[in-house]
Amino acid sequence: MNTSTASIAGRSVSRIGYGAAQLPRLHDRHDEAVALLRRAVELGVNHVDTAEFYGFGFANAVIREALRPEDDVLVVTKVGADPNPGGQLPLRIAQRPEQLRASVEDNLRGLGVEHLPVVNLRRLDTGPGLRPEGDQLVDLDDQLATMTALRDEGKIGAIGLSSVTLDGLRRALPAGIACVQNAYSLVSRDDEETLRLCTAEGIAWVPFFPLGGGFPSLPKVVDELAVHAVAESLEVTPTQVGLAWLLHHAPNILLIPGTGDPAHLEVNMAAGEIAFDADTLATLDAVESRSSNVAIGVAS
């Protein structure tokens, strides 16, 4: 499959990895979940994104069982939210320094490791999703102090940021930032300037919602007529066009599309082989960008 690579935290990885957020769809089919992750490795995936709040620990448990040391897979985790079984939403905000530290410990236990190579601090400053209130309104500097201390202790390796503003990223640069995870796609390019800063600083850009959507009110790549026209001309799928555009757009973009279906996994991986000529790329670049900076609710 795709052999293109890019760097994250000093590690060269395939530009198409796997996001484990959808693994919990296989919660009642544990063996299938393990087999799916093994298939991802066979297809060249060596970058997996996860969190303890994905399926209340299910995703991390599957990763712990499925991945072997010889696979040499970079597992990236995140903190800033915790599982919330029985709640209106499956997660709750956990932004306070002591909660970040506890979340790191939860991920260490869930993955069965003593060191997390990359941990994303999930802020709630931008993009679609929850917004903090009350004691969850925590200053970025206080959070970075905790993350840096965890790095100094050897519990984590590199620090990433998620749902962060351009100003927030600028403030965080002295702490050493390995990657940024913000909502970003062909149809939602609010963070173009933030992406440019990451490219200039050698920071990996790992978009979530890479095909738009995520919530019903957000635009979707597969709804664009231009995307369908390109897909038809190249005999590929609209989703593959959306993923391939991201790979063409900037050299530091790493993708982590998630799926619970082996056939869909192969389709996602094959997007790395799609080439666009200049006219096709210009057609896609001309697609209108609509904001994804939408709050869906508030939790404490």
Short mmCIF file of C-alpha atoms in Angstrom, two decimals, residues 17-300:
data_model
loop_
_atom_site.label_atom_id
_atom_site.label_comp_id
_atom_site.label_asym_id
_atom_site.label_seq_id
_atom_site.Cartn_x
_atom_site.Cartn_y
_atom_site.Cartn_z
CA GLY A 17 -2.21 5.39 10.17
CA TYR A 18 -5.22 4.19 12.12
CA GLY A 19 -7.48 5.98 14.58
CA ALA A 20 -8.94 3.68 17.21
CA ALA A 21 -12.04 5.77 18.03
CA GLN A 22 -14.24 3.39 16.03
CA LEU A 23 -12.80 0.17 17.42
CA PRO A 24 -15.47 0.11 20.17
CA ARG A 25 -18.04 -0.59 17.44
CA LEU A 26 -16.63 -4.11 17.67
CA HIS A 27 -17.05 -4.26 21.44
CA ASP A 28 -19.06 -7.49 21.26
CA ARG A 29 -16.72 -8.94 18.62
CA HIS A 30 -13.40 -8.74 20.41
CA ASP A 31 -11.56 -11.19 18.15
CA GLU A 32 -12.64 -9.22 15.08
CA ALA A 33 -11.29 -6.04 16.65
CA VAL A 34 -7.91 -7.66 17.26
CA ALA A 35 -7.88 -9.08 13.72
CA LEU A 36 -8.70 -5.66 12.28
CA LEU A 37 -5.74 -4.08 14.02
CA ARG A 38 -3.47 -6.91 12.91
CA ARG A 39 -4.66 -6.34 9.34
CA ALA A 40 -3.84 -2.65 9.65
CA VAL A 41 -0.27 -3.55 10.58
CA GLU A 42 -0.07 -5.92 7.60
CA LEU A 43 -1.14 -3.04 5.35
CA GLY A 44 1.70 -0.87 6.62
CA VAL A 45 0.16 1.03 9.52
CA ASN A 46 2.78 1.95 12.11
CA HIS A 47 0.99 4.89 13.74
CA VAL A 48 -2.11 4.27 15.87
CA ASP A 49 -4.06 6.97 17.70
CA THR A 50 -6.05 6.07 20.80
CA ALA A 51 -7.36 7.24 24.18
CA GLU A 52 -8.54 5.55 27.35
CA PHE A 53 -11.98 7.09 26.84
CA TYR A 54 -12.44 5.27 23.50
CA GLY A 55 -14.98 2.63 24.46
CA PHE A 56 -14.24 3.01 28.19
CA GLY A 57 -10.84 1.38 27.74
CA PHE A 58 -11.86 -1.11 25.04
CA ALA A 59 -9.66 0.41 22.33
CA ASN A 60 -6.57 0.43 24.54
CA ALA A 61 -7.21 -3.15 25.61
CA VAL A 62 -7.42 -4.28 21.98
CA ILE A 63 -4.23 -2.40 21.11
CA ARG A 64 -2.47 -4.00 24.07
CA GLU A 65 -3.44 -7.46 22.83
CA ALA A 66 -3.04 -6.96 19.10
CA LEU A 67 0.25 -5.08 18.78
CA ARG A 68 3.58 -6.77 19.31
CA PRO A 69 6.96 -5.16 20.04
CA GLU A 70 8.30 -6.33 16.69
CA ASP A 71 5.51 -4.43 14.89
CA ASP A 72 7.26 -1.20 15.94
CA VAL A 73 4.00 0.77 15.94
CA LEU A 74 3.94 4.29 17.36
CA VAL A 75 0.93 4.49 19.69
CA VAL A 76 -0.22 8.05 20.35
CA THR A 77 -2.64 8.71 23.22
CA LYS A 78 -4.49 11.74 24.49
CA VAL A 79 -5.63 13.32 27.73
CA GLY A 80 -8.03 16.12 28.57
CA ALA A 81 -11.14 13.94 28.74
CA ASP A 82 -12.03 10.79 30.64
CA PRO A 83 -14.55 7.97 30.16
CA ASN A 84 -18.05 8.76 31.37
CA PRO A 85 -20.02 5.49 31.49
CA GLY A 86 -23.72 6.14 31.88
CA GLY A 87 -23.44 9.82 31.08
CA GLN A 88 -25.28 11.74 28.39
CA LEU A 89 -21.98 11.79 26.49
CA PRO A 90 -19.44 8.94 26.58
CA LEU A 91 -16.75 11.25 27.92
CA ARG A 92 -16.35 14.04 30.43
CA ILE A 93 -13.96 16.95 30.34
CA ALA A 94 -10.83 16.43 32.46
CA GLN A 95 -8.66 19.51 31.99
CA ARG A 96 -7.24 20.13 35.48
CA PRO A 97 -3.55 19.27 35.98
CA GLU A 98 -4.29 16.46 38.43
CA GLN A 99 -6.80 15.01 35.95
CA LEU A 100 -4.24 15.11 33.14
CA ARG A 101 -1.78 13.21 35.31
CA ALA A 102 -4.44 10.65 36.27
CA SER A 103 -5.40 10.22 32.60
CA VAL A 104 -1.78 9.50 31.70
CA GLU A 105 -1.71 6.82 34.40
CA ASP A 106 -4.98 5.38 33.04
CA ASN A 107 -3.50 5.14 29.54
CA LEU A 108 -0.33 3.53 30.86
CA ARG A 109 -2.38 0.88 32.64
CA GLY A 110 -4.77 0.36 29.77
CA LEU A 111 -1.98 -0.14 27.25
CA GLY A 112 0.16 -2.14 29.66
CA VAL A 113 3.25 0.03 29.19
CA GLU A 114 5.52 2.17 31.34
CA HIS A 115 6.04 4.93 28.78
CA LEU A 116 3.72 6.70 26.32
CA PRO A 117 5.77 7.96 23.34
CA VAL A 118 3.39 10.78 22.39
CA VAL A 119 0.49 12.22 24.40
CA ASN A 120 -1.88 14.83 23.01
CA LEU A 121 -3.29 17.40 25.38
CA ARG A 122 -6.86 17.81 24.21
CA ARG A 123 -7.75 21.45 24.68
CA LEU A 124 -11.30 22.66 24.00
CA ASP A 125 -10.56 26.05 22.48
CA THR A 126 -11.58 25.56 18.88
CA GLY A 127 -13.30 23.27 16.41
CA PRO A 128 -16.46 21.24 16.94
CA GLY A 129 -17.11 19.74 20.34
CA LEU A 130 -17.50 20.57 23.99
CA ARG A 131 -16.45 23.81 25.63
CA PRO A 132 -15.15 23.98 29.22
CA GLU A 133 -16.69 25.90 32.07
CA GLY A 134 -16.13 26.34 35.79
CA ASP A 135 -13.06 24.57 37.16
CA GLN A 136 -12.44 23.07 33.73
CA LEU A 137 -11.33 26.47 32.44
CA VAL A 138 -7.64 25.79 32.95
CA ASP A 139 -4.76 27.94 31.73
CA LEU A 140 -2.66 26.32 29.02
CA ASP A 141 0.57 27.14 30.85
CA ASP A 142 -0.57 25.17 33.90
CA GLN A 143 -1.41 22.19 31.72
CA LEU A 144 1.90 22.36 29.87
CA ALA A 145 3.74 22.46 33.19
CA THR A 146 2.10 19.15 34.11
CA MET A 147 2.80 17.61 30.71
CA THR A 148 6.42 18.73 30.85
CA ALA A 149 6.80 17.26 34.33
CA LEU A 150 5.40 13.94 33.09
CA ARG A 151 7.88 14.05 30.24
CA ASP A 152 10.74 14.76 32.64
CA GLU A 153 9.61 11.79 34.73
CA GLY A 154 9.80 9.54 31.68
CA LYS A 155 6.11 8.67 31.69
CA ILE A 156 5.56 10.37 28.36
CA GLY A 157 7.85 11.14 25.48
CA ALA A 158 6.58 13.98 23.33
CA ILE A 159 3.71 16.42 23.86
CA GLY A 160 1.01 17.10 21.29
CA LEU A 161 -1.97 19.46 21.29
CA SER A 162 -5.55 18.96 20.11
CA SER A 163 -8.32 21.50 19.46
CA VAL A 164 -5.86 24.33 19.97
CA THR A 165 -5.96 27.86 18.56
CA LEU A 166 -3.15 29.50 16.62
CA ASP A 167 -2.30 31.71 19.61
CA GLY A 168 -2.37 28.69 21.90
CA LEU A 169 0.07 26.84 19.68
CA ARG A 170 2.39 29.83 19.59
CA ARG A 171 2.35 29.97 23.39
CA ALA A 172 3.11 26.26 23.61
CA LEU A 173 6.02 26.13 21.17
CA PRO A 174 8.73 26.63 23.84
CA ALA A 175 7.51 23.44 25.56
CA GLY A 176 8.31 21.43 22.42
CA ILE A 177 5.23 20.32 20.48
CA ALA A 178 5.37 17.18 18.35
CA CYS A 179 1.95 17.23 16.71
CA VAL A 180 -1.36 19.05 16.49
CA GLN A 181 -4.75 17.36 16.15
CA ASN A 182 -7.45 19.79 15.03
CA ALA A 183 -10.60 19.28 12.99
CA TYR A 184 -9.56 19.87 9.38
CA SER A 185 -10.69 18.69 5.97
CA LEU A 186 -11.16 19.83 2.39
CA VAL A 187 -14.49 21.43 3.37
CA SER A 188 -13.39 22.87 6.76
CA ARG A 189 -10.09 24.70 6.53
CA ASP A 190 -10.44 27.22 9.37
CA ASP A 191 -6.98 26.37 10.66
CA GLU A 192 -4.95 27.01 7.51
CA GLU A 193 -2.65 29.46 9.28
CA THR A 194 -2.14 27.04 12.16
CA LEU A 195 -1.27 24.31 9.67
CA ARG A 196 1.27 26.62 8.01
CA LEU A 197 2.91 27.29 11.38
CA CYS A 198 3.13 23.55 12.04
CA THR A 199 4.69 22.98 8.63
CA ALA A 200 7.27 25.69 9.27
CA GLU A 201 8.08 24.32 12.74
CA GLY A 202 8.29 20.66 11.70
CA ILE A 203 5.20 19.75 13.72
CA ALA A 204 3.02 16.92 12.46
CA TRP A 205 -0.56 17.90 11.56
CA VAL A 206 -2.94 15.03 12.33
CA PRO A 207 -6.48 16.11 11.44
CA PHE A 208 -9.54 14.61 13.04
CA PHE A 209 -12.78 14.60 11.02
CA PRO A 210 -10.59 14.45 7.87
CA LEU A 211 -13.72 14.00 5.75
CA GLY A 212 -15.73 16.66 7.52
CA GLY A 213 -18.94 15.70 9.27
CA GLY A 214 -18.55 14.25 12.72
CA PHE A 215 -21.73 16.03 13.77
CA PRO A 216 -24.88 16.43 11.64
CA SER A 217 -24.50 20.21 11.30
CA LEU A 218 -20.99 20.06 9.80
CA PRO A 219 -20.17 19.95 6.07
CA LYS A 220 -19.03 16.67 4.58
CA VAL A 221 -16.46 16.07 1.84
CA VAL A 222 -18.64 13.39 0.24
CA ASP A 223 -21.41 15.94 -0.36
CA GLU A 224 -19.26 17.98 -2.75
CA LEU A 225 -20.03 17.66 -6.47
CA ALA A 226 -16.41 18.43 -7.36
CA VAL A 227 -15.22 15.57 -5.16
CA HIS A 228 -17.60 13.15 -6.85
CA ALA A 229 -16.48 14.33 -10.29
CA VAL A 230 -12.82 13.76 -9.42
CA ALA A 231 -13.62 10.38 -7.88
CA GLU A 232 -15.46 9.28 -11.02
CA SER A 233 -12.66 10.44 -13.32
CA LEU A 234 -10.03 8.56 -11.30
CA GLU A 235 -12.25 5.54 -10.59
CA VAL A 236 -11.85 5.88 -6.85
CA THR A 237 -14.28 6.73 -4.04
CA PRO A 238 -15.16 10.24 -2.81
CA THR A 239 -13.73 9.39 0.62
CA GLN A 240 -10.44 8.41 -1.00
CA VAL A 241 -10.36 11.75 -2.82
CA GLY A 242 -10.87 13.59 0.47
CA LEU A 243 -8.06 11.69 2.18
CA ALA A 244 -5.72 11.98 -0.81
CA TRP A 245 -6.27 15.75 -0.98
CA LEU A 246 -5.00 16.08 2.58
CA LEU A 247 -1.85 14.14 1.73
CA HIS A 248 -1.24 16.42 -1.25
CA HIS A 249 -1.99 19.61 0.67
CA ALA A 250 0.97 19.65 3.07
CA PRO A 251 3.94 17.31 3.60
CA ASN A 252 3.53 17.14 7.39
CA ILE A 253 -0.07 15.88 7.33
CA LEU A 254 -0.55 12.43 8.84
CA LEU A 255 -3.92 10.70 8.57
CA ILE A 256 -5.56 8.47 11.16
CA PRO A 257 -8.88 7.42 9.59
CA GLY A 258 -10.81 5.00 11.73
CA THR A 259 -13.09 2.13 10.82
CA GLY A 260 -14.44 -1.10 12.22
CA ASP A 261 -14.59 -2.75 8.80
CA PRO A 262 -11.62 -4.54 7.16
CA ALA A 263 -12.73 -3.68 3.61
CA HIS A 264 -13.07 0.00 4.54
CA LEU A 265 -9.62 -0.15 6.13
CA GLU A 266 -8.13 -1.27 2.81
CA VAL A 267 -9.96 1.50 0.95
CA ASN A 268 -8.56 4.08 3.35
CA MET A 269 -5.03 2.77 2.98
CA ALA A 270 -5.28 2.78 -0.82
CA ALA A 271 -5.93 6.54 -0.77
CA GLY A 272 -2.19 6.98 -0.35
CA GLU A 273 -1.63 5.78 -3.91
CA ILE A 274 -3.85 8.40 -5.55
CA ALA A 275 -2.10 11.08 -7.60
CA PHE A 276 -3.66 14.38 -8.70
CA ASP A 277 -2.56 16.43 -11.67
CA ALA A 278 -2.38 20.21 -11.33
CA ASP A 279 -5.85 20.83 -12.77
CA THR A 280 -7.48 18.26 -10.49
CA LEU A 281 -5.74 19.68 -7.45
CA ALA A 282 -6.83 23.19 -8.41
CA THR A 283 -10.43 21.99 -8.74
CA LEU A 284 -10.35 20.53 -5.24
CA ASP A 285 -8.55 23.52 -3.77
CA ALA A 286 -11.41 25.68 -5.06
CA VAL A 287 -14.01 23.83 -2.97
CA GLU A 288 -15.58 26.24 -0.49
CA SER A 289 -14.41 25.95 3.10
CA ARG A 290 -17.06 26.23 5.80
CA SER A 291 -16.40 26.69 9.50
CA SER A 292 -16.35 23.69 11.83
CA ASN A 293 -15.92 25.83 14.94
CA VAL A 294 -19.18 24.71 16.52
CA ALA A 295 -19.81 23.92 20.17
CA ILE A 296 -22.08 20.94 20.74
CA GLY A 297 -22.61 21.44 24.45
CA VAL A 298 -20.92 22.09 27.75
CA ALA A 299 -19.90 19.61 30.44
CA SER A 300 -17.96 19.92 33.64
#
